[in-house]
Structures are given as structure tokens and as C-alpha cells.
Coordinates of C-alpha atoms in Angstrom, one line a residue:
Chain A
X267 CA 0.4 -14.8 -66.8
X268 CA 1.7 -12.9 -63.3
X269 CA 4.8 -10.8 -64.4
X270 CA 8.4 -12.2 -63.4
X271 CA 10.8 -10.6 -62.0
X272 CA 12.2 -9.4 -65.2
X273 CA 9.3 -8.3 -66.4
X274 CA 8.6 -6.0 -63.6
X275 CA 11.6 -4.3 -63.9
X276 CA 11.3 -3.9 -67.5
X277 CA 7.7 -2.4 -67.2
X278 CA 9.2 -0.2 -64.5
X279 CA 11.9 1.2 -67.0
X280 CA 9.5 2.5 -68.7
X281 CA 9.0 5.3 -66.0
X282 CA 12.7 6.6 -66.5
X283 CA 13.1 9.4 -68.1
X284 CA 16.2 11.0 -69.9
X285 CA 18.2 13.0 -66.9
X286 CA 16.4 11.0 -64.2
X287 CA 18.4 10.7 -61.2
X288 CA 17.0 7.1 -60.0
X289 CA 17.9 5.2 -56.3
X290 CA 17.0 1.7 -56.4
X291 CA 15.7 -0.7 -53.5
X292 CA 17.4 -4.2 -53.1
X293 CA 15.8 -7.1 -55.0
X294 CA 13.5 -6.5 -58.3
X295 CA 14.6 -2.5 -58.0
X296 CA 18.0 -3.3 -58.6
X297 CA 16.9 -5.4 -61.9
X298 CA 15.5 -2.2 -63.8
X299 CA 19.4 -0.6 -64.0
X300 CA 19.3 -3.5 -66.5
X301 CA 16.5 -2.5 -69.0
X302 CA 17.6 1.3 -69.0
X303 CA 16.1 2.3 -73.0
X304 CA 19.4 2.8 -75.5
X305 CA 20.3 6.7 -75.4
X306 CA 18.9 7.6 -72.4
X307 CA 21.1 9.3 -69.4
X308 CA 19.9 8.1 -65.7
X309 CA 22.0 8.6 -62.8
X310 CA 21.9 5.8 -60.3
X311 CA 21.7 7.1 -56.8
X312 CA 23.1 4.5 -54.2
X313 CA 22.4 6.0 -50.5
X314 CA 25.6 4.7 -49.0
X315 CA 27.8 8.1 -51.0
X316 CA 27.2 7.5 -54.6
X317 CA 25.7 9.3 -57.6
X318 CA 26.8 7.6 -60.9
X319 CA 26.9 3.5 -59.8
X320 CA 27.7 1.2 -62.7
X321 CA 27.4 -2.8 -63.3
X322 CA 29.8 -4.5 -61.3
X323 CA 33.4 -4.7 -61.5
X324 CA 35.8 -7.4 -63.3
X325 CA 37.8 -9.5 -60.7
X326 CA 40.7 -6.5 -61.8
X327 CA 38.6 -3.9 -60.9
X328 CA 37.1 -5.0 -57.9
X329 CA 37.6 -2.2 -55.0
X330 CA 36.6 -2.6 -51.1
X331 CA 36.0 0.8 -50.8
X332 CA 33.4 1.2 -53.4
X333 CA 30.3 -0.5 -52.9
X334 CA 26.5 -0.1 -53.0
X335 CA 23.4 0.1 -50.8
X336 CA 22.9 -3.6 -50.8
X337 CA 26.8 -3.7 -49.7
X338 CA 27.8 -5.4 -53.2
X339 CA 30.9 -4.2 -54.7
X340 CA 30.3 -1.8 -58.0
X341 CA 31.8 0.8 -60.0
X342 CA 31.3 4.0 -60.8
X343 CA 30.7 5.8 -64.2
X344 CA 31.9 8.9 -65.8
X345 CA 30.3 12.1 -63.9
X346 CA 29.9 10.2 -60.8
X347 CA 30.3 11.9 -57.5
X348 CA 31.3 10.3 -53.7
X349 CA 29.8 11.9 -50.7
X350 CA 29.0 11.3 -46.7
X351 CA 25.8 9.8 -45.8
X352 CA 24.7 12.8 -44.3
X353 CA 24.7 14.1 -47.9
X354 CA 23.2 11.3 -49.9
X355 CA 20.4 11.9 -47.4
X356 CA 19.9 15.2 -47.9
X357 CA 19.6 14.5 -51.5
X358 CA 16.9 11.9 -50.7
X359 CA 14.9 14.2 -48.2
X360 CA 15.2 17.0 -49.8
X361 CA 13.8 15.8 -53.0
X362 CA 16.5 16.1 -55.5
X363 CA 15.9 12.5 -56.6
X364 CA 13.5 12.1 -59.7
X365 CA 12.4 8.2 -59.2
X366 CA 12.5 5.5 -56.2
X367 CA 11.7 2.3 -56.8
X368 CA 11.2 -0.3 -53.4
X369 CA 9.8 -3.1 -52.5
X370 CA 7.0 -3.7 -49.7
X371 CA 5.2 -6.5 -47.7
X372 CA 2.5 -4.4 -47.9
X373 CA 0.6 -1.3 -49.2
X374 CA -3.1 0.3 -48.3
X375 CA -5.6 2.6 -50.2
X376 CA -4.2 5.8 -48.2
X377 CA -1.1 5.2 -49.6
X378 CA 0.9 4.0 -46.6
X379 CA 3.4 1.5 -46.6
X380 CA 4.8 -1.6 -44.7
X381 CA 8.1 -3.0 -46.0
X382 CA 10.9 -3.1 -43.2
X383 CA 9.1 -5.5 -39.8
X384 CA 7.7 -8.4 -39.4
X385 CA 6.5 -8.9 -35.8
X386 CA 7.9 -11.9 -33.9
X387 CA 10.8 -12.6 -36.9
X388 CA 13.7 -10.9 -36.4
X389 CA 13.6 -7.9 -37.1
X390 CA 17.1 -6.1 -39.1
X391 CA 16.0 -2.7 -39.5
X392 CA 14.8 -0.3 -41.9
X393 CA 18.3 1.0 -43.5
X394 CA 17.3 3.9 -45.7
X395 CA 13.7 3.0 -47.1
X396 CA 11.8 5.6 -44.5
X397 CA 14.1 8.2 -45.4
X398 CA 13.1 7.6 -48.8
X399 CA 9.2 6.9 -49.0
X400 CA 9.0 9.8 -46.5
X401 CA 11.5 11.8 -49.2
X402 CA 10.6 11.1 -52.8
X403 CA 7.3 12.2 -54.7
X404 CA 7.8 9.3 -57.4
X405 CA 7.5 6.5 -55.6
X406 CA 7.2 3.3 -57.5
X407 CA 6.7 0.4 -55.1
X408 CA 6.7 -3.3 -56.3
X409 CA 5.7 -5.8 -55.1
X410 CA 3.8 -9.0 -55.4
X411 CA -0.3 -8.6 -55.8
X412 CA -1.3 -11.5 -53.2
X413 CA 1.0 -14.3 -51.5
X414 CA 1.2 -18.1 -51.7
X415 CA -2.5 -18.7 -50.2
X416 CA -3.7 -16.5 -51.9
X417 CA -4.3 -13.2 -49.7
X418 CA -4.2 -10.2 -51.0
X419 CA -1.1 -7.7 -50.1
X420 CA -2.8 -4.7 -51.4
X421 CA -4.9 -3.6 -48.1
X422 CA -7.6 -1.2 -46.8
X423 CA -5.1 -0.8 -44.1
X424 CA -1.5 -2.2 -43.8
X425 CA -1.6 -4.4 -40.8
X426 CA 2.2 -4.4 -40.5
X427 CA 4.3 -1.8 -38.8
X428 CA 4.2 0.8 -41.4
X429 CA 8.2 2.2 -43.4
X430 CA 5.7 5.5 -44.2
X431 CA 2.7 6.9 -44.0
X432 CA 0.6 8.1 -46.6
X433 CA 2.9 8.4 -49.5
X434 CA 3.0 5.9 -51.9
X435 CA 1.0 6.9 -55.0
X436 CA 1.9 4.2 -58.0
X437 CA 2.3 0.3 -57.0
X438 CA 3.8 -2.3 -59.7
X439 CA 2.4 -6.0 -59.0
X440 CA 3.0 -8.9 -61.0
X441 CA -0.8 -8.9 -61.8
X442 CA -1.2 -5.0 -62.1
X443 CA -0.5 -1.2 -62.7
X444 CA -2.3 0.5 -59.8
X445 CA -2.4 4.0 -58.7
X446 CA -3.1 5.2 -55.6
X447 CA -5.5 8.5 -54.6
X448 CA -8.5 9.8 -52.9
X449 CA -8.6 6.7 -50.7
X450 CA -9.0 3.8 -53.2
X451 CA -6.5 1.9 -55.4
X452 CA -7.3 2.4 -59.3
X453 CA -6.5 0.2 -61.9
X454 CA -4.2 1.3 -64.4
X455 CA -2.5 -1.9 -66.5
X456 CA -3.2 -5.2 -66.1
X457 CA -0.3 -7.9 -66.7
X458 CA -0.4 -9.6 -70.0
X459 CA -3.2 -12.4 -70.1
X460 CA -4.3 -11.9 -66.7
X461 CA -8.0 -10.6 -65.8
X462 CA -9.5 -7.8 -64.3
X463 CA -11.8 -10.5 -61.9
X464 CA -8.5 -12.0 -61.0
X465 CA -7.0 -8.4 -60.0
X466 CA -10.3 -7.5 -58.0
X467 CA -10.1 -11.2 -56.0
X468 CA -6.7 -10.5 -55.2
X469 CA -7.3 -6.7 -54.1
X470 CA -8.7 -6.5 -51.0
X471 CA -8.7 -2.7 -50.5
X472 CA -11.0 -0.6 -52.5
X473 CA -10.5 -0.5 -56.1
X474 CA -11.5 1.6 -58.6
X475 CA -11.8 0.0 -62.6
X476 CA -12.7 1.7 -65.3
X477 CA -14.5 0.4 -68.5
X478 CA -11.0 -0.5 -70.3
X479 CA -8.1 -2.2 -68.8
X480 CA -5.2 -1.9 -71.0
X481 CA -2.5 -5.2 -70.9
X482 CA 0.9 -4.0 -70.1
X483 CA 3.6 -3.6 -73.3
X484 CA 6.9 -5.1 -73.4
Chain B
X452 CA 52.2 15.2 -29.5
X453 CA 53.3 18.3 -29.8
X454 CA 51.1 21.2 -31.1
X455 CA 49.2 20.6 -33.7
X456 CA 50.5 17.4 -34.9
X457 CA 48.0 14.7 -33.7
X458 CA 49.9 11.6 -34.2
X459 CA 50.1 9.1 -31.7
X460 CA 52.4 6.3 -32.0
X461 CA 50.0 3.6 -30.5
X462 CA 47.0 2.3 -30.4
X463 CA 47.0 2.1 -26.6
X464 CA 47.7 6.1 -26.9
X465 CA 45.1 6.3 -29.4
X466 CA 42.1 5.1 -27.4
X467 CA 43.4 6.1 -24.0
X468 CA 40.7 7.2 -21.7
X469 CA 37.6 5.1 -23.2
X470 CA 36.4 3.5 -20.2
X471 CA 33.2 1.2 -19.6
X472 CA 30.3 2.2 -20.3
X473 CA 31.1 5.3 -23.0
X474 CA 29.4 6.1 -26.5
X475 CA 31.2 5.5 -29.2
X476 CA 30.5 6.2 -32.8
X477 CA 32.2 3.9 -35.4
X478 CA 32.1 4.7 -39.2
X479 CA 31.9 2.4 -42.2
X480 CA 28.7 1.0 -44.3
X481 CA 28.7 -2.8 -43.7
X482 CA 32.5 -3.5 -43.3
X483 CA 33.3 -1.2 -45.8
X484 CA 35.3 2.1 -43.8
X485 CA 35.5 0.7 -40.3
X486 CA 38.4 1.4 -38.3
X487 CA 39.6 -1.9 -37.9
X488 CA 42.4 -1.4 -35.7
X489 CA 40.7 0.7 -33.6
X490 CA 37.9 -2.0 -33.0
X491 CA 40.6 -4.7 -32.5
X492 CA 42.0 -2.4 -29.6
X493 CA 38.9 -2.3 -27.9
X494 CA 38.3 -6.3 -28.1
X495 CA 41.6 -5.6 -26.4
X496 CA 41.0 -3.1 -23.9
X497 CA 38.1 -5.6 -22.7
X498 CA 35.4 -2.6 -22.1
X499 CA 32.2 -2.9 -21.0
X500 CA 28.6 -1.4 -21.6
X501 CA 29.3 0.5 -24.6
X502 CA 26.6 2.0 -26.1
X503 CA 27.6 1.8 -29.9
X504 CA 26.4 4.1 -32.6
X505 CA 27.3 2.6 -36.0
X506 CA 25.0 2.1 -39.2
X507 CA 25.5 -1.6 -39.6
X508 CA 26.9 -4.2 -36.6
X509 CA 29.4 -6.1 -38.7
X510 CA 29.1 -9.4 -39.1
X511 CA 29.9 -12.5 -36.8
X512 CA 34.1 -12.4 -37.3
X513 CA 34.3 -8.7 -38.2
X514 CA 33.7 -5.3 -37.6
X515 CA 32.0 -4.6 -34.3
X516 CA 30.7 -8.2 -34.5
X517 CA 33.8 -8.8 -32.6
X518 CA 32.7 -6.2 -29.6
X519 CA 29.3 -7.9 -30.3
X520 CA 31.1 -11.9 -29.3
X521 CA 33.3 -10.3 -25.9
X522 CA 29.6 -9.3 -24.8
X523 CA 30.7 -5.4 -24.7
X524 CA 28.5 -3.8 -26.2
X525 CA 24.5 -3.0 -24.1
X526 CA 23.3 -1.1 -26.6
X527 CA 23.5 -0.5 -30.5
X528 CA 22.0 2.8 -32.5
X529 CA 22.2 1.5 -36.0
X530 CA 19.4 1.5 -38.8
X531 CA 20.2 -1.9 -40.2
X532 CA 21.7 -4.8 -37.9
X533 CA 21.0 -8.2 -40.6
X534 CA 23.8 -10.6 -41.5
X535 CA 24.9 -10.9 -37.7
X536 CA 23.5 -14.6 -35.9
X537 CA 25.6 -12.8 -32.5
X538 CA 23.6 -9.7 -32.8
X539 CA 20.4 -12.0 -33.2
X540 CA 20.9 -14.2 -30.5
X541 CA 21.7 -11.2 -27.7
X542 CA 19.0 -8.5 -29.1
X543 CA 16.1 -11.7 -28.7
X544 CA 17.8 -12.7 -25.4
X545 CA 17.4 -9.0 -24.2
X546 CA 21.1 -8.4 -23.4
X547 CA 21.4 -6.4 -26.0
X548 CA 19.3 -3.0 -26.4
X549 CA 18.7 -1.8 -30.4
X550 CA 17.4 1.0 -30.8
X551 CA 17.0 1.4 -35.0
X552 CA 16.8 4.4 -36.7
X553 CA 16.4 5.8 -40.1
X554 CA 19.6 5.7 -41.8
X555 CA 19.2 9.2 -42.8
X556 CA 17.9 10.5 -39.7
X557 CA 21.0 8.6 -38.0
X558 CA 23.3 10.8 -40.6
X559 CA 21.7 14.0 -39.4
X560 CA 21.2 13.5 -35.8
X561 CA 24.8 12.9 -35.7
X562 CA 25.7 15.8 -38.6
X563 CA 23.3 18.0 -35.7
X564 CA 25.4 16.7 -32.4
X565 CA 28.5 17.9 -34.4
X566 CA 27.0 21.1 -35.9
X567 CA 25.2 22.2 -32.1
X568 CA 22.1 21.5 -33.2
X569 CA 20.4 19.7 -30.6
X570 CA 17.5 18.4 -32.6
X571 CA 15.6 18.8 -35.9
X572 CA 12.0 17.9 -37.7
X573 CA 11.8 15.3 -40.2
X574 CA 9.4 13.7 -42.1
X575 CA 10.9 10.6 -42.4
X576 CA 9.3 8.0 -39.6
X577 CA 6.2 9.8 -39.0
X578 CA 2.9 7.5 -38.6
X579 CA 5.4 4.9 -38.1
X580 CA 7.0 3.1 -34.8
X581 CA 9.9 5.1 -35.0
X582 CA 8.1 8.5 -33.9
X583 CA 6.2 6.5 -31.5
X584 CA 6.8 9.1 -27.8
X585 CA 8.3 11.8 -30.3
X586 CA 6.9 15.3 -30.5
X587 CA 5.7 15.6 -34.1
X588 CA 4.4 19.1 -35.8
X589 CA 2.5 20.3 -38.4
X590 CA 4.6 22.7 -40.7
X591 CA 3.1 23.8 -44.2
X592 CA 0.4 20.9 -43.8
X593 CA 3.2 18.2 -43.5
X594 CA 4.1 16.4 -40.5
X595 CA 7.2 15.9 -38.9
X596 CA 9.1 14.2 -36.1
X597 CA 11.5 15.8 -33.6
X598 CA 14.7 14.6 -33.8
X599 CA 17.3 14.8 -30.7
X600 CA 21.0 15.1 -32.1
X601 CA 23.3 12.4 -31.1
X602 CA 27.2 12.9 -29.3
X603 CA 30.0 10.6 -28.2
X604 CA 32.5 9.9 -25.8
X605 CA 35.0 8.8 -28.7
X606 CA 34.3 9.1 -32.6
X607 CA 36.2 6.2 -34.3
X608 CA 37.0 7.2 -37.8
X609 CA 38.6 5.8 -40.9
X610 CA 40.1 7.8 -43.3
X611 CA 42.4 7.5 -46.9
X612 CA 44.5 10.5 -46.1
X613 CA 45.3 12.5 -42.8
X614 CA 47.6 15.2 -42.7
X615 CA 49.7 15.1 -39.4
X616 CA 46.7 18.2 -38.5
X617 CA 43.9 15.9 -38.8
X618 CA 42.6 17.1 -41.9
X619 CA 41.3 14.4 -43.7
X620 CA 40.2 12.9 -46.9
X621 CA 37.9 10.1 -47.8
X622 CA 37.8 7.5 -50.6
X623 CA 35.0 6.5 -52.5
X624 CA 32.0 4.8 -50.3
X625 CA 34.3 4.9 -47.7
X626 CA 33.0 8.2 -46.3
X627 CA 30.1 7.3 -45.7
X628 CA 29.4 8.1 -41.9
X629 CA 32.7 8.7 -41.0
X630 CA 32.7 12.6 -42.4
X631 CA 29.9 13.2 -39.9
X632 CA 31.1 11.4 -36.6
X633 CA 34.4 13.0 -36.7
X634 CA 32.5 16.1 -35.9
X635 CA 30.3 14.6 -33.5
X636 CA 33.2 13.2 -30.7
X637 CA 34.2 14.4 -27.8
X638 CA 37.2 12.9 -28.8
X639 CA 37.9 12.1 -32.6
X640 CA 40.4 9.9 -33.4
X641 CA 40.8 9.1 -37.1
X642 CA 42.9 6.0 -38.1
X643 CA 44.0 6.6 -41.5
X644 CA 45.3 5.0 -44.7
X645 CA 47.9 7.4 -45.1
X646 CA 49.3 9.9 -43.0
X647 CA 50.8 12.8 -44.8
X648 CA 52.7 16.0 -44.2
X649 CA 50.7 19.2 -44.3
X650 CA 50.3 21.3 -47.2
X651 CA 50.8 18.1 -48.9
X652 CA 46.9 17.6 -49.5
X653 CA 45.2 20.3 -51.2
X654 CA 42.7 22.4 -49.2
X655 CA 40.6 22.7 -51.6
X656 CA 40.0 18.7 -51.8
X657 CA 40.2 18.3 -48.2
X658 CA 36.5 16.8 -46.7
X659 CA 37.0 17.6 -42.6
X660 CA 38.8 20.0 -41.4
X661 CA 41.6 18.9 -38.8
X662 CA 39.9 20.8 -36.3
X663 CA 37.2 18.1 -35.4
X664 CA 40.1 15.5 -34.8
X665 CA 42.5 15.0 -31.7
X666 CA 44.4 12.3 -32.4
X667 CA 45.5 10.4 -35.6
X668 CA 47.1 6.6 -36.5
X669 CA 48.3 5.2 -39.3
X670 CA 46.1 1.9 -39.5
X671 CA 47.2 -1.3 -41.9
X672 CA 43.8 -2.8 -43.2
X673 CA 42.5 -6.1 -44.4
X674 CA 39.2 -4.0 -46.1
X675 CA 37.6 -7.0 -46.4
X676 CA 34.4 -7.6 -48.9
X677 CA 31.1 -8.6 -47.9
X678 CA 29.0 -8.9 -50.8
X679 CA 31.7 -9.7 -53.6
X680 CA 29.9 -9.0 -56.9
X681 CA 31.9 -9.2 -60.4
X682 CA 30.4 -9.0 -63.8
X683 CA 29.4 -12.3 -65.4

């Protein structure tokens, strides 16, 4: 069975680490704030001016001037900080952040990414997420293996206009664990109950498998 | 005004001398720290051409989606422009020229234009359309794009607190991109929340210094919420 959304994010949590400081993307990043392990400390890094965001407010709490990246109202925790933009991206390209986590339309064996354009749609711009694939070192990009029909989003080259070049190294699908080095994609996890023929129809760029597959464990 | 005390008592006085044509920066993230009075004057004023320097174009009703609807704005700097059907209509029509940039290299090219640095290398954008006629360069086998700093006619601002010097103070997300423009203005004017004496804010709390800013007004806003989330 493909992963849903939840369980990407959950597999994904598994990456954090006590004292991470962690930005999340919009969409399936934003889920893994909720499967943070018991115990552990992560600082959520929202690129707008905040260090420290927590869940959202109650209708008493609710505060205009406190929002996150994807412009939803939030709070902050104990130990959070407020800063300029100018700041939060200094954090981001200097690389003070531990973990990003983003989606894209596309990835490609040299480790380039395409997530912001779509020719001929409109097009609304590529907020932060080049600042921060072209910032970070841990990258984790999810992202869905193959689309509707069937064709596989995991490319020898991206064909779309590309967010950064040559930096992704780890990509979460809901088929797959795949790293990314030396040109090739390699085969890490594979989703519960799916096969490693299924991964290598779906995987058009080169991929590397080795003898044992391990499922992923929730 | 009289020394340094940068109050002005309208906003007629407070944008006086933005003519068509200018750049202007606006702060805020989304609609969250625009000047909203300030915007509303120049819906007012009727000027043309602007060429607009904001992070987001507000949406349809609000924000500088109202420049966006009196057709005064030619051209928008901004690295995200979704959730605006005026914006979509006039940049596919070609009236309106976007040019989109990385939000972070948007912070510092206007952080540079206030700091006199006329440009810087980053990494972000490289091998992507964004550095496409850009010098790039290889430093410590990485490479990097060159960056021109960005300046304004008139730096709109919003602040929480503004001593009558112009020093100011920011709340929360708020700040955002306003911290940087106000240094980046010819002219800086800073509508504020609250409008204190000085001495009354603490300098030790206080996020720009009253030098960048030439004129202050006290603003009334609606702060209105795009994206209203509450906990289930």
C-alpha cells in the first residue's frame, strides 16, 4: 500500500532529532509537527520571523500579528524568538537549521529540484523554497513517487524549471525511501506491502537496489 | 515638524511628494503588517506606474490588491503573488510586469540597498531561472549568483511602537520585511500602532533606530486575517 499523507509525515518524524531546529514546507511538511516523538525538543522554524511556532490558537487566543509561513494564524511556545525576514533568512542560508522538509513536482538523479513553476499555469512564485534547498544540507523532499497515469516523478533530469540545483540528497515517496548520490537514486525503504518491481516501474531515473529492501516501520 | 520629532498630522503630509511612477517598498507577509492607511492614501492619491516592492500582493479587497484594482501599479518585485485573481488577470494580460524573487534574496537585496551594499553572491537561485543573465562565481567550489541591492523612492512601514524619533518596535510576525525597508527608503515613513514619547521605549528593546525614518503616523488598523486557523 502507497503511504498517506499521514504516514509520510510520521516516517519523516523519524528523522528529528532531540534539539533539531526544523522549518517545514506547506502541505505534508506541516503534518510531521504532529508526530514529534514524546520527550523530544524541536524548534519549528517558520521563515516569515519565527523560531518556536506552536499548534494553532483557540478563538481567545487568536492574534493577526502572529502567523506562519503558509499565512495561518499560530502561536508561539516558551523560548520562542520574533525576528525580520532578513534574519530568518540568514538563519536558513547560513545553515543554522538542522532539518527542511518540502515538497516538489519533481526531483532528478543529480539531486536537483523542481517544485515552485509550472509552465503555461500561473505561475505564484517561489516564496522561500530556493532560499532553503539552496541553504540546508538536510533536505528531506516528499513527494509523490509517480502521478495519476502513472509517470514517474523521480527523473534522470527534472524537466521543469528547477527551485535548486543539485542539492537534494534524501526524497520520501509514498512508495519509497530513496537517497540520492553519485548520479543515481538508491533505494533505501520501501512502503509497507509495496514491491521493489513496483518502485523500479515507477522510477524512471537510474536506481540503484541492493539485495534487501527493508518495509518502512510505523 | 520640528526637529527631531517626525510626526505628521496627516496622511496627505505623510506621503507628500510620491509622484507617478516611484518605487515603493511596502512591508507585511500576506496581510499581516501592511501599512494599511498608507495604501488606502495612495488608492487616494490616484498614482500611477508604481513599481512596487512587497513580498506578497495582497489579495483582491486588501492590501496592495487595492493599488493592484485602480491599475497603479506596472510592476511588482515580490517572491510570492498566489491568492490574487486581479494580479492573475493583469500579469497574463502583460500589463503587469512581475519580476519574482527568492524571498530571502528579496530580504537581503533590500537589507544591502539600506546597509550600501550594492550587491552580494548567493547561492540561492543558481542553475535555476532566477540567475538566468546574472553573473554567477565559483567561491570554495560553490556557486553563486550576483545579487544587485534594491532602493526606494518611499519605504512604507508598519510598526507597534514609534517614539516621536522614529525609533521603532515590532510585534510578533509583524516585522517581517518592514525592519529592512525602513532602512532601504529614500524616504521612510512608518505608520505605527502606537506613538510614544521618547525615553519611553527602552533602547535596549528598540529594533530600528529612528535614524532610518523621516516621518511617522499614528495608523488605526483592521489587521485583518487571511488564513484563520484555530485548534480543533
Amino acid at each position: 500500500m502507497a503511504l498517506s499523507r499521514e504516514q509520510i509525515a510520521q516516517r519523516v518524524a523519524q528523522e528529528l532529532r532531540d534539539g533539531y531546529y526544523v522549518n517545514l514546507g506547506i502541505g505534508i511538511p506541516t503534518l510531521v509537527a504532529n508526530y514529534i516523538p514524546d520527550g523530544m525538543q524541536v524548534m519549528l522554524q517558520s521563515e516569515n520571523g519565527l523560531l518556536g511556532m506552536g499548534e494553532f490558537p483557540t478563538e481567545e487566543t487568536i492574534d493577526a500579528d502572529l502567523i506562519n509561513a503558509g499565512k495561518q494564524t499560530v502561536t508561539a511556545i516558551a523560548g520562542a524568538s520574533f525576528f525580520s525576514s532578513a534574519e530568518s533568512f540568514a538563519m536558513i542560508r547560513g545553515g543554522h537549521v538542522d532539518l527542511t522538509v518540502l515538497g516538489a513536482f519533481e526531483v532528478d538523479v543529480a539531486g536537483s529540484i523542481a517544485s515552485w513553476m509550472i509552465p503555461g499555469k500561473l505561475i505564484k512564485g517561489m516564496g522561500g523554497a530556493m532560499d532553503l534547498v539552496a541553504g540546508a544540507d538536510n533536505i528531506i523532499v516528499t513527494m509523490m513517487h509517480a502521478d495519476k497515469k502513472g509517470n514517474s516523478k523521480l527523473l534522470p533530469q527534472c524537466e521543469l524549471p528547477l527551485t535548486g540545483f543539485g542539492c537534494i540528497k534524501m526524497v520520501l515517496t509514498d512508495l519509497a525511501l530513496v537517497a540520492i548520490k553519485d548520479g543515481a537514486f538508491h533505494l533505501l525503504e520501501r512502503a509497507p506491502g509495496v514491491s521493489v518491481e513496483e518502485i523500479k516501474s515507477k522510477t524512471a531515473g537510474k536506481l540503484i537496489v541492493p539485495e534487501h529492501v527493508p518495509e518502512m516501520q510505523f | 515638524m520640528a526637529g527631531l520629532d517626525k510626526r505628521v498630522a496627516s496622511y496627505d503630509e505623510a506621503l507628500a511628494g510620491l509622484t507617478d511612477n516611484m518605487t515603493i517598498m511596502v512591508g507585511g507577509f500576506g496581510l499581516c503588517g501592511i501599512p494599511e492607511g498608507l495604501i488606502a492614501q495612495m488608492v487616494k492619491m490616484k498614482i500611477k506606474g508604481l513599481t512596487a516592492i512587497s513580498n506578497n500582493a495582497g489579495v483582491d479587497d486588501f492590501g496592495l490588491g487595492l493599488l493592484l484594482k485602480q491599475h497603479q501599479i506596472s510592476t511588482m518585485i515580490s517572491s510570492y503573488v498566489g491568492e490574487n485573481a486581479t494580479f492573475e488577470q493583469q500579469m497574463l494580460s502583460g500589463e503587469l510586469n512581475v519580476i519574482l524573487t527568492p524571498q530571502g534574496t528579496l530580504a537581503e537585496k533590500i537589507r544591502a540597498g539600506g546597509a550600501g551594499i550594492p550587491a552580494f553572491f548567493t547561492a540561492t537561485g543558481y542553475g535555476t531561472p532566477v540567475a538566468e543573465g546574472k553573473e554567477t562565481r565559483e567561491i570554495d567550489g560553490r556557486h553563486y549568483v550576483l545579487e544587485p541591492a534594491l532602493h526606494a523612492d518611499f519605504a512604507l512601514v508598519r510598526a507597534w511602537k514609534a517614539d516621536t524619533m522614529g525609533n521603532l518596535v515590532f510585534r510578533k510576525t509583524a516585522a517581517n520585511f518592514n525592519p529592512m525597508m525602513a532602512t532601504a527608503g529614500k524616504i521612510t515613513v512608518v505608520e505605527a500602532e502606537h506613538i510614544v514619547a521618547p525615553g519611553e521605549l527602552d533602547p535596549d528593546h528598540i529594533h530600528t533606530s529612528g535614524i532610518y525614518v523621516d516621518r511617522i503616523i499614528q495608523g488605526t488598523f483592521e489587521k485583518r486575517i487571511e488564513q484563520r486557523t484555530v485548534k480543533a
